[in-house]
Coordinates of C-alpha atoms in Angstrom, one line a residue:
M13 CA -22.5 51.7 58.2
S14 CA -26.1 52.2 59.6
T15 CA -27.7 49.9 62.3
Y16 CA -30.5 49.1 59.9
T17 CA -27.9 47.7 57.4
L18 CA -26.1 45.9 59.9
K19 CA -29.2 44.1 61.2
S20 CA -30.4 43.3 57.6
I21 CA -27.1 41.5 57.0
V22 CA -27.5 39.6 60.2
R23 CA -31.0 38.6 59.6
R24 CA -30.1 37.4 56.0
G25 CA -26.9 35.7 56.9
G26 CA -28.5 32.2 57.2
L27 CA -30.0 32.4 54.1
L28 CA -26.9 33.7 52.3
A29 CA -24.9 30.8 54.0
A30 CA -27.3 28.4 52.5
A31 CA -27.2 29.8 49.0
F32 CA -23.2 29.7 49.1
A33 CA -23.1 26.1 50.2
L34 CA -25.5 25.2 47.5
F35 CA -23.2 26.9 44.9
A36 CA -20.2 25.3 46.2
A37 CA -21.6 22.1 46.1
A38 CA -22.5 22.5 42.4
V39 CA -18.9 23.6 41.2
I40 CA -16.3 22.1 43.6
P41 CA -16.5 18.5 42.0
A42 CA -15.6 19.7 38.7
A43 CA -11.9 20.1 39.1
S44 CA -11.7 21.9 35.9
T45 CA -13.4 24.9 37.3
Y46 CA -10.0 26.4 37.8
A47 CA -9.5 26.4 34.2
D48 CA -13.1 27.7 33.6
A49 CA -12.0 30.7 35.6
L50 CA -9.1 31.2 33.3
N51 CA -8.9 30.3 29.6
P52 CA -10.6 27.3 27.8
L53 CA -8.9 25.2 25.0
T54 CA -11.0 26.2 21.8
D55 CA -11.6 24.5 18.5
R56 CA -10.9 21.1 20.2
S57 CA -11.6 17.7 18.4
L58 CA -11.0 14.1 19.1
S59 CA -10.6 11.9 16.2
L60 CA -10.5 8.1 16.7
S61 CA -8.8 5.8 14.1
S62 CA -11.8 3.5 14.6
S63 CA -15.4 4.0 16.2
S64 CA -16.1 0.4 16.4
P65 CA -16.7 -1.1 20.0
G66 CA -13.6 -2.6 21.6
W67 CA -14.7 -5.9 21.3
N68 CA -14.9 -5.7 17.5
F69 CA -11.4 -6.0 16.0
K70 CA -11.9 -8.2 13.1
D71 CA -12.5 -7.4 9.2
G72 CA -15.4 -8.2 7.2
S73 CA -14.4 -11.8 6.8
G74 CA -14.0 -12.5 10.4
N75 CA -10.3 -12.4 11.0
S76 CA -7.8 -9.9 11.7
T77 CA -5.8 -10.0 8.4
Y78 CA -7.0 -6.7 7.2
A79 CA -7.8 -5.1 10.7
P80 CA -4.2 -4.1 12.1
P81 CA -4.0 -1.9 15.0
N82 CA -4.8 1.9 14.3
S83 CA -7.2 0.7 11.4
G84 CA -10.8 1.6 11.0
A85 CA -12.0 -2.1 11.5
N86 CA -10.1 -2.4 14.7
G87 CA -11.9 -0.9 17.9
Q88 CA -9.7 -2.8 20.3
K89 CA -6.5 -1.2 19.4
A90 CA -7.3 2.3 18.3
G91 CA -5.4 5.5 18.0
N92 CA -6.7 8.9 19.2
T93 CA -5.8 12.4 17.8
F94 CA -6.7 15.3 19.8
S95 CA -6.7 18.8 18.2
F96 CA -7.1 22.2 20.0
K97 CA -6.1 25.8 20.2
V98 CA -4.4 27.2 23.3
S99 CA -5.8 30.5 24.9
T100 CA -3.0 31.5 27.2
D101 CA 0.2 32.8 25.7
T102 CA 3.0 30.4 27.2
S103 CA 5.7 31.2 24.6
N104 CA 7.7 33.5 26.9
T105 CA 10.4 31.4 28.6
A106 CA 10.4 33.9 31.6
G107 CA 6.7 33.4 32.2
T108 CA 4.2 30.6 32.3
R109 CA 5.2 27.4 30.4
I110 CA 3.3 24.1 29.7
H111 CA 4.8 21.4 32.1
A112 CA 1.9 18.9 31.7
M113 CA -1.2 17.9 29.9
T114 CA -3.9 15.4 30.9
F115 CA -6.5 13.4 29.1
Q116 CA -9.2 11.9 31.4
Y117 CA -11.8 9.5 29.6
C118 CA -15.4 9.7 31.5
T119 CA -19.0 8.9 30.9
T120 CA -20.0 12.5 31.5
S121 CA -18.6 15.8 30.6
A122 CA -18.5 17.4 34.1
G123 CA -18.8 16.1 37.7
N124 CA -17.6 12.8 39.0
C125 CA -15.7 10.6 36.4
I126 CA -17.2 7.2 35.6
G127 CA -14.9 5.2 33.4
P128 CA -16.7 4.4 30.0
G129 CA -17.5 0.7 29.6
D130 CA -20.1 -1.9 29.7
I131 CA -18.6 -5.0 31.2
V132 CA -21.1 -5.9 34.1
D133 CA -18.7 -6.0 37.2
H134 CA -15.6 -4.5 35.4
T135 CA -13.6 -7.2 37.0
Q136 CA -12.8 -9.2 34.0
S137 CA -10.5 -8.4 31.1
N138 CA -11.5 -6.9 27.8
A139 CA -10.2 -10.1 26.2
D140 CA -12.5 -12.2 28.3
N141 CA -15.6 -10.3 27.0
V142 CA -15.1 -10.4 23.3
A143 CA -17.6 -13.2 23.0
N144 CA -20.1 -11.3 25.1
K145 CA -19.7 -8.2 22.9
K146 CA -18.8 -6.1 25.9
S147 CA -15.7 -3.8 26.5
D148 CA -14.4 -1.0 28.8
L149 CA -12.3 1.7 27.8
E150 CA -8.7 1.1 28.6
I151 CA -5.4 2.8 27.9
V152 CA -2.8 -0.1 27.4
T153 CA 1.0 0.8 27.4
S154 CA 4.0 -1.0 27.2
N155 CA 7.5 0.6 26.8
Q156 CA 5.9 3.6 25.1
S157 CA 7.8 6.5 23.8
E158 CA 7.3 9.6 21.8
L159 CA 8.1 10.0 18.1
G160 CA 11.6 11.7 17.8
S161 CA 12.7 14.6 15.6
G162 CA 14.4 12.2 13.1
D163 CA 11.0 10.4 12.5
F164 CA 8.8 13.3 12.5
S165 CA 8.7 14.1 8.8
T166 CA 8.2 10.4 8.0
Y167 CA 5.0 10.2 9.9
V168 CA 3.5 13.8 9.7
D169 CA 3.1 16.2 6.9
A170 CA 4.8 19.4 7.9
N171 CA 2.6 21.6 5.8
K172 CA -0.8 20.2 6.3
G173 CA -0.4 19.0 10.0
T174 CA -1.8 15.5 9.0
V175 CA -0.5 12.2 9.9
K176 CA 1.1 10.5 6.7
Q177 CA 1.5 7.1 8.0
V178 CA 1.1 5.2 11.4
P179 CA 3.8 3.1 12.9
A180 CA 3.9 -0.6 12.0
A181 CA 2.0 -2.7 14.3
S182 CA 5.0 -4.5 15.6
T183 CA 6.8 -1.0 16.3
V184 CA 8.4 -0.6 19.7
G185 CA 8.1 3.1 20.7
K186 CA 6.8 5.9 18.6
N187 CA 3.7 5.6 20.1
Y188 CA 2.5 9.3 20.6
V189 CA 3.8 12.8 19.5
V190 CA 2.8 16.4 20.2
Y191 CA 3.1 19.0 17.5
Y192 CA 1.9 22.6 16.8
Q193 CA 1.4 25.0 13.9
S194 CA 4.7 27.1 14.1
A195 CA 3.9 29.3 11.0
G196 CA 0.9 30.5 9.0
V197 CA -1.3 30.8 12.0
S198 CA -2.0 34.7 11.4
T199 CA -3.6 34.0 8.0
P200 CA -6.9 32.0 8.4
G201 CA -8.0 30.2 5.3
D202 CA -4.5 30.4 3.8
T203 CA -2.5 27.2 4.3
S204 CA 0.2 27.8 1.7
D205 CA 2.7 29.0 4.4
D206 CA 1.7 26.7 7.1
V207 CA 4.4 24.8 9.1
W208 CA 3.8 22.3 11.8
S209 CA 6.7 21.6 14.1
L210 CA 7.5 18.9 16.7
S211 CA 7.1 19.7 20.3
P212 CA 9.5 17.4 22.1
D213 CA 10.5 16.1 25.4
W214 CA 6.9 14.7 26.5
V215 CA 6.9 11.6 28.8
M216 CA 3.6 9.7 29.0
S217 CA 2.2 7.7 32.0
T218 CA -1.3 6.3 32.5
A219 CA -3.5 5.6 35.5
E220 CA -7.0 4.6 36.6
K221 CA -8.6 7.8 37.8
Q222 CA -12.3 7.4 38.3
D223 CA -14.5 8.6 41.1
L224 CA -17.7 6.2 41.0
N225 CA -18.2 2.7 39.8
S226 CA -14.4 2.1 38.7
T227 CA -13.9 -0.2 35.7
N228 CA -10.4 -1.0 37.2
K229 CA -8.8 -0.1 33.9
H230 CA -6.5 2.9 32.9
N231 CA -8.6 5.9 31.8
Y232 CA -6.2 8.8 32.3
I233 CA -3.2 9.9 30.2
T234 CA -0.6 12.3 31.7
L235 CA 2.2 13.9 29.5
V236 CA 5.1 15.7 31.3
N237 CA 7.2 17.8 29.6
T238 CA 10.9 17.2 30.8
G239 CA 12.4 20.0 28.5
T240 CA 14.8 22.7 30.0
N241 CA 12.0 25.5 29.3
A242 CA 9.2 22.9 29.1
A243 CA 6.8 23.8 26.2
G244 CA 5.2 27.3 25.2
F245 CA 2.7 28.3 22.5
A246 CA 1.5 31.6 21.5
A247 CA -2.2 32.4 22.1
G248 CA -4.3 30.9 19.5
T249 CA -1.8 28.3 18.3
P250 CA -3.0 25.1 17.1
V251 CA -1.8 21.9 18.7
K252 CA -2.2 18.2 18.0
V253 CA -1.6 15.4 20.2
V254 CA -1.6 12.0 18.6
F255 CA -1.7 8.5 20.3
F256 CA -0.8 5.9 17.8
A257 CA -1.9 2.2 18.1
T258 CA 0.5 -0.6 17.8
D259 CA 0.5 -4.4 19.2
T260 CA 1.3 -3.3 22.5
N261 CA 0.3 0.3 22.8
Y262 CA -3.3 1.3 22.1
I263 CA -6.6 2.6 23.6
T264 CA -9.5 0.1 23.6
N265 CA -12.8 1.7 22.9
P266 CA -15.8 1.1 25.2
G267 CA -18.4 -1.4 24.0
S268 CA -21.2 1.2 23.6
S269 CA -22.6 4.6 24.2
W270 CA -20.6 7.8 24.3
F271 CA -17.8 9.1 26.3
F272 CA -16.2 12.4 27.1
V273 CA -12.4 13.3 27.4
K274 CA -11.7 16.0 29.8
I275 CA -8.4 18.0 28.7
N276 CA -6.4 20.5 30.7
T277 CA -2.7 21.8 30.5
Y278 CA -0.6 22.8 33.5
S279 CA 2.0 25.1 34.5
A280 CA 3.7 22.8 37.1
V281 CA 4.4 19.1 37.9
D282 CA 4.4 17.7 41.4
A283 CA 8.0 16.7 41.8
N284 CA 7.1 15.0 45.1
D285 CA 4.5 12.6 43.5
P286 CA 6.0 11.2 40.4
T287 CA 3.0 8.9 39.9
D288 CA -0.6 9.8 39.3
P289 CA -1.9 12.4 39.5
Q290 CA 1.5 14.5 39.1
V291 CA -0.6 17.7 38.6
N292 CA -2.6 20.0 40.7
P293 CA -6.1 21.5 39.6
L294 CA -4.8 25.0 41.0
D295 CA -1.9 24.7 38.3
V296 CA -4.3 24.6 35.2
I297 CA -3.5 27.0 32.5
D298 CA -6.1 26.0 29.7
G299 CA -8.8 23.7 30.3
G300 CA -12.0 22.9 31.9
V301 CA -13.2 21.5 28.5
T302 CA -14.1 18.2 27.0
V303 CA -14.4 16.5 23.6
A304 CA -16.9 13.9 23.0
N305 CA -17.2 10.7 20.9
V306 CA -19.7 7.8 20.4
M307 CA -19.1 4.1 19.7
N308 CA -21.0 2.6 16.8
Q309 CA -21.2 -0.9 15.5
S310 CA -19.6 -1.0 12.0
I311 CA -21.6 -1.5 8.9
Q312 CA -20.8 -4.9 7.4
I313 CA -21.1 -5.2 3.7
T314 CA -20.7 -8.6 2.0
T315 CA -20.2 -9.1 -1.8
K316 CA -18.3 -11.4 -4.0
V317 CA -15.7 -10.9 -6.4
L318 CA -15.4 -14.0 -8.5
E319 CA -12.0 -15.2 -9.9
T320 CA -11.0 -13.8 -13.3
M321 CA -8.4 -14.4 -16.0
D322 CA -7.8 -13.0 -19.3
F323 CA -5.0 -15.3 -21.2
S324 CA -4.5 -14.8 -24.8
V325 CA -1.7 -16.6 -26.9
G326 CA -1.2 -15.5 -30.4
T327 CA 1.2 -14.3 -33.1
V328 CA 0.4 -10.7 -33.4
D329 CA 0.5 -8.0 -30.8
P330 CA -2.0 -5.5 -31.7
N331 CA 0.0 -2.8 -30.0
T332 CA 2.4 -3.0 -32.9
L333 CA -0.1 -2.4 -35.8
S334 CA -0.9 0.8 -37.6
A335 CA -4.7 2.1 -37.3
A336 CA -5.3 0.4 -40.5
Q337 CA -3.7 -2.7 -39.9
Y338 CA -5.5 -2.9 -36.6
T339 CA -9.0 -2.7 -38.4
T340 CA -7.9 -5.0 -41.0
A341 CA -6.8 -7.7 -38.6
G342 CA -10.3 -7.8 -37.1
A343 CA -9.4 -6.2 -33.8
G344 CA -12.1 -3.4 -34.2
S345 CA -11.8 0.1 -34.6
T346 CA -11.3 1.3 -30.9
R347 CA -8.0 0.8 -29.5
G348 CA -7.8 -0.5 -25.8
T349 CA -5.1 -0.4 -23.1
C350 CA -5.0 -4.2 -23.0
D351 CA -6.2 -5.7 -26.2
R352 CA -6.0 -9.5 -26.5
I353 CA -3.2 -11.1 -28.7
L354 CA -4.4 -11.7 -32.2
M355 CA -3.9 -15.2 -33.8
T356 CA -3.4 -13.8 -37.3
M357 CA -3.0 -10.5 -39.3
D358 CA -5.5 -11.9 -41.8
P359 CA -8.8 -12.8 -40.2
S360 CA -10.1 -14.1 -43.7
N361 CA -7.8 -17.2 -43.1
T362 CA -9.4 -18.9 -40.4
T363 CA -7.7 -22.3 -40.6
A364 CA -3.9 -22.5 -41.8
G365 CA -3.1 -19.0 -40.6
V366 CA -4.4 -19.1 -37.2
N367 CA -1.4 -19.3 -34.5
T368 CA 0.9 -20.6 -37.3
L369 CA 4.5 -19.7 -37.6
K370 CA 7.1 -20.2 -40.2
M371 CA 10.8 -20.5 -39.5
G372 CA 13.6 -20.6 -41.9
N373 CA 15.0 -19.0 -45.2
Q374 CA 12.1 -17.2 -46.7
D375 CA 13.7 -17.3 -50.0
G376 CA 14.0 -21.1 -49.6
E377 CA 10.4 -22.0 -48.7
F378 CA 11.3 -21.4 -45.0
S379 CA 13.9 -24.2 -44.8
L380 CA 16.6 -24.4 -42.1
E381 CA 20.2 -24.1 -43.1
T382 CA 23.3 -25.3 -41.6
A383 CA 25.1 -22.0 -41.9
H384 CA 22.5 -19.7 -40.0
T385 CA 20.2 -19.9 -36.9
Y386 CA 16.6 -19.1 -37.8
S387 CA 14.1 -17.7 -35.3
T388 CA 10.3 -16.7 -35.1
H389 CA 8.2 -15.3 -32.4
S390 CA 4.7 -15.3 -30.8
Y391 CA 3.3 -13.6 -27.8
W392 CA 1.0 -14.2 -24.8
R393 CA -0.7 -11.9 -22.5
L394 CA -2.2 -12.3 -19.0
S395 CA -4.3 -10.5 -16.7
S396 CA -5.8 -12.1 -13.5
N397 CA -7.3 -10.9 -10.1
S398 CA -5.3 -13.7 -8.3
S399 CA -3.9 -12.1 -5.3
A400 CA -1.1 -14.6 -5.0
G401 CA 0.2 -14.1 -8.5
A402 CA 0.3 -16.5 -11.3
T403 CA 2.8 -18.8 -13.3
V404 CA 2.9 -19.4 -16.8
Y405 CA 4.1 -22.8 -18.2
Y406 CA 4.8 -24.4 -21.6
S407 CA 4.2 -28.0 -22.7
G408 CA 5.2 -29.5 -26.2
N409 CA 7.4 -31.4 -28.1
T410 CA 10.6 -30.6 -30.2
L411 CA 10.3 -30.2 -33.9
S412 CA 9.8 -33.7 -35.7
N413 CA 8.5 -35.0 -39.0
T414 CA 5.9 -37.6 -39.7
V415 CA 8.2 -40.4 -39.8
G416 CA 9.4 -39.8 -36.2
D417 CA 12.6 -37.9 -37.0
K418 CA 13.3 -35.2 -34.5
I419 CA 15.7 -32.1 -34.2
D420 CA 17.3 -32.3 -31.0
A421 CA 16.0 -30.1 -28.0
I422 CA 18.5 -28.0 -26.4
G423 CA 17.5 -29.4 -23.0
A424 CA 16.4 -28.1 -19.7
T425 CA 19.6 -25.9 -19.3
K426 CA 19.9 -22.9 -21.4
A427 CA 22.6 -22.6 -24.1
Q428 CA 23.5 -20.3 -27.0
P429 CA 22.5 -21.0 -30.5
H430 CA 25.2 -23.0 -32.2
V431 CA 25.1 -23.2 -36.2
G432 CA 25.8 -26.7 -37.4
S433 CA 24.1 -28.5 -34.4
E434 CA 20.7 -29.7 -33.9
Q435 CA 18.9 -27.3 -31.8
F436 CA 15.4 -26.4 -30.9
G437 CA 14.5 -23.9 -28.1
L438 CA 12.6 -21.1 -26.8
A439 CA 13.0 -18.3 -24.5
I440 CA 11.2 -15.1 -23.4
A441 CA 12.4 -12.0 -25.6
N442 CA 11.6 -9.3 -23.2
G443 CA 14.1 -6.8 -21.5
D444 CA 16.2 -7.6 -18.6
G445 CA 14.3 -5.5 -16.0
S446 CA 16.3 -2.4 -16.8
D447 CA 15.5 -2.2 -20.6
L448 CA 14.8 1.2 -21.9
N449 CA 16.3 2.9 -19.0
A450 CA 13.2 1.5 -17.1
P451 CA 13.5 0.7 -13.3
S452 CA 12.7 -3.0 -12.5
S453 CA 9.3 -2.2 -11.1
V454 CA 8.2 -1.6 -14.7
G455 CA 11.0 -3.6 -16.4
Y456 CA 11.0 -6.8 -18.6
K457 CA 9.5 -4.6 -21.4
V458 CA 8.6 -6.4 -24.5
N459 CA 11.6 -6.3 -27.2
Y460 CA 9.9 -5.9 -30.5
K461 CA 13.0 -5.9 -32.4
T462 CA 13.8 -8.5 -35.1
E463 CA 16.9 -9.9 -36.6
T464 CA 17.5 -8.9 -40.3
K465 CA 20.3 -8.4 -42.8
S466 CA 19.9 -6.3 -46.0
G467 CA 16.2 -7.2 -46.3
K468 CA 16.8 -10.9 -45.4
V469 CA 14.8 -11.7 -42.3
Y470 CA 16.5 -14.5 -39.9
E471 CA 13.6 -13.8 -37.5
Y472 CA 10.4 -14.1 -39.4
G473 CA 7.0 -13.9 -37.7
A474 CA 3.4 -13.8 -38.7
D475 CA 3.4 -10.1 -38.0
D476 CA 6.4 -9.4 -40.1
A477 CA 4.5 -6.5 -41.8
A478 CA 3.3 -4.9 -38.6
A479 CA 4.0 -1.2 -38.7
G480 CA 5.7 -1.1 -35.2
L481 CA 8.2 -4.0 -35.5
V482 CA 11.8 -2.7 -35.3
A483 CA 14.7 -4.2 -36.9
Y484 CA 18.1 -5.0 -34.8
N485 CA 20.0 -3.0 -37.2
A486 CA 17.6 -0.1 -37.8
A487 CA 18.7 3.3 -37.3
S488 CA 16.8 3.8 -34.0
P489 CA 17.5 0.5 -32.1
T490 CA 16.0 1.7 -29.0
G491 CA 12.6 2.2 -30.4
T492 CA 9.8 0.6 -28.3
G493 CA 8.3 -1.1 -31.3
L494 CA 4.7 0.5 -30.6
D495 CA 3.1 2.0 -33.1
T496 CA 2.2 5.7 -32.8
A497 CA -1.3 5.2 -33.6
F498 CA -1.7 3.0 -30.7
L499 CA 0.1 5.5 -28.5
T500 CA -2.2 8.2 -29.6
A501 CA -5.2 6.2 -28.9
V502 CA -4.3 5.2 -25.1
S503 CA -2.6 8.5 -24.4
G504 CA -3.6 9.9 -21.1
N505 CA -5.3 6.7 -20.0
A506 CA -4.0 5.9 -16.4
S507 CA -4.6 2.2 -16.7
Y508 CA -2.1 1.9 -19.6
H509 CA 1.5 0.9 -19.3
T510 CA 4.0 -0.2 -21.7
P511 CA 3.8 -3.9 -22.5
Q512 CA 6.1 -5.6 -20.1
L513 CA 6.2 -9.2 -18.2
Y514 CA 6.8 -7.5 -14.7
P515 CA 5.6 -8.4 -12.1
L516 CA 6.0 -11.8 -13.7
I517 CA 9.7 -12.7 -13.6
P518 CA 11.4 -15.2 -16.2
T519 CA 12.5 -18.3 -14.8
A520 CA 16.4 -19.1 -14.6
N521 CA 16.6 -20.7 -18.2
Y522 CA 14.1 -18.8 -20.1
G523 CA 14.7 -15.0 -19.9
D524 CA 17.5 -14.5 -22.5
G525 CA 15.6 -14.4 -25.8
A526 CA 16.0 -10.7 -26.5
G527 CA 19.1 -10.1 -28.7
T528 CA 21.1 -11.6 -31.5
V529 CA 21.1 -15.5 -32.5
N530 CA 23.7 -15.1 -35.3
A531 CA 27.2 -13.7 -34.9
D532 CA 28.0 -10.7 -37.0
Y533 CA 24.7 -11.2 -38.6
D534 CA 24.9 -7.7 -40.3
G535 CA 28.4 -7.9 -41.4
S536 CA 29.4 -5.0 -38.7
G537 CA 31.7 -7.3 -37.0
S538 CA 30.2 -6.1 -33.6
D539 CA 27.3 -8.6 -33.0
P540 CA 28.2 -11.5 -31.0
I541 CA 25.4 -14.0 -29.9
T542 CA 23.7 -12.6 -27.0
T543 CA 20.8 -15.0 -26.4
N544 CA 20.3 -18.2 -24.6
F545 CA 17.4 -20.8 -25.2
A546 CA 16.1 -24.0 -23.6
F547 CA 13.7 -26.8 -24.4
D548 CA 12.8 -29.7 -22.1
E549 CA 11.1 -32.6 -23.8
G550 CA 9.7 -33.5 -20.6
S551 CA 7.4 -30.7 -20.8
Q552 CA 5.2 -33.0 -22.8
T553 CA 4.0 -34.6 -19.9
I554 CA 5.2 -32.2 -17.0
P555 CA 4.5 -28.5 -18.0
V556 CA 7.7 -26.3 -17.4
A557 CA 7.3 -22.8 -15.7
I558 CA 8.9 -20.0 -17.7
A559 CA 7.6 -17.0 -15.7
T560 CA 6.1 -16.6 -12.3
E561 CA 5.0 -14.1 -9.5
D562 CA 3.5 -15.1 -6.1
Q563 CA 2.7 -11.7 -4.3
Q564 CA 0.3 -9.8 -6.3
V565 CA -2.2 -9.4 -9.0
V566 CA -1.2 -9.7 -12.5
D567 CA -2.0 -6.6 -14.7
C568 CA -1.9 -7.0 -18.4
V569 CA 1.6 -8.7 -18.6
T570 CA 3.1 -9.4 -22.0
A571 CA 5.6 -11.9 -23.2
K572 CA 7.1 -12.2 -26.5
M573 CA 8.1 -15.8 -27.0
R574 CA 11.2 -16.3 -29.2
Y575 CA 11.9 -19.7 -30.9
V576 CA 15.2 -21.0 -32.5
A577 CA 16.2 -23.9 -34.7
N578 CA 19.6 -25.2 -36.1
I579 CA 20.4 -28.4 -38.0
A580 CA 23.3 -30.4 -38.5
A581 CA 24.4 -31.6 -42.1
T582 CA 23.1 -35.2 -41.2
T583 CA 19.6 -34.0 -40.0
P584 CA 17.2 -36.2 -42.0
A585 CA 15.0 -34.1 -44.7
G586 CA 11.5 -33.6 -44.2
I587 CA 8.9 -31.2 -43.1
Y588 CA 9.2 -30.5 -39.3
T589 CA 6.5 -29.3 -37.2
T590 CA 5.8 -28.9 -33.5
K591 CA 2.9 -27.6 -31.4
V592 CA 3.6 -25.7 -28.0
N593 CA 1.0 -25.0 -25.4
Y594 CA 1.0 -22.2 -22.9
I595 CA -0.7 -22.7 -19.6
A596 CA -1.5 -19.9 -17.2
A597 CA -2.2 -21.0 -13.5
P598 CA -3.1 -18.2 -11.2
Q599 CA -2.8 -18.7 -7.4
Y600 CA -5.6 -17.4 -5.2

């Protein structure tokens, strides 16, 4: 080297040293520099279950009923989902493996870490500052544990890589999960062969790791892999790390402004320091990167849904009518999925024919006989937006004549029809919850079958001519009773369901009205009495419940009410009538 060159170097040495010192001062405080010199994590993002400030954890009504942990309304107990792709290939068990990951929440993306939050002196708890609308970011853990392999498919869609459900608020454990795309990575845009798999054996710890103006709250998460070979992913593998929020394990959002999370993966864990920080910047594999998020006050929208109820009582279910009968009955020309029960099949008869039933031998002016049980039927249909369900009651008196003679009521306890004895009773003539091979969730279907013998109707109704009614001794006893014209009209409408009582459930003495009331009524020798009825005369003053539900709204439920009467040889002659009222009481 020449003398000139050496002297030039000496003369410039002071300037060079100053420049180097300036460069070092700008870079060294950012521990992630080591990762920048290697490989960054790419395609990274952070998704919060709620972007509401941590002091805001109630629903629009000002209570926590509909703002559980991990929900959009709850900024106090939020869940965090990190997504990224690794750059370094760590899939070779003989080479570098991922032994740890860290997530550090700060107010800046580089340099000294300041914990996010807006509590003035940071010495108070988040709970003490709710009234002041202030909160610091805080990672709260209590007996946390990772989601195990047995629960992975319950919470994660292995084909889409998305969370299907979150643990219940009271769940102990199952607070976080690490998983990765194990198949389909090589075909961008084609997700048909994607498979996401669990990455197990991660142990979570948290700490307060802040350089300036500490919030005195944990802002740093370390995940250490305790597996025999640690974790390994091929370069470019998508990875997701999900921290669920429950009652006792969650992340509280800061009260305002933005925050950044610095993410790093590591090839080693400091076994001599099992507590924070457990990792060394020199061991970074991929990292030197951040993800950002901003806190926003929720938009609150207030409106009102008024109580609604549609309760119709009548003698004709329009679902059983042909198109021609439907029009003639005055129901209109357009079929609906939940048409109101009609009060007559002849709308021109607006007086005597409205909600009037005849019961007895139709060849003997509808008179009762000691040798047969006679029945008739009506319907009611109820819809209500009452969130706590509804109850339907009846109120009325037994059959009686104008001089005060009465046919004995069966009583409050159900009993079978018994010819030759005075009886009057009623019951719901729907299925038992499993009728027509339906599960109980859509059960108690209306039983439209009627009891007949060689053309003689023992069960006569105002809708006796309806196209959809089915005789008990018909060739197709499992028929639904719904007219084909009606089914065609509502076909494909998602809001339609077969007429049923569910979710209302019949009360103990009033659910057995579907079946036969006359033993061997068709002469086949195989028709025992399969029904029970009751009638409480006290209902005249205190209505009696016949069907109830207390957990959900009532969507177009339908009941067929069947009435029976028997007389004794000594029952006084006369014209007997009664009036039965039905009362729907929704619970809000």
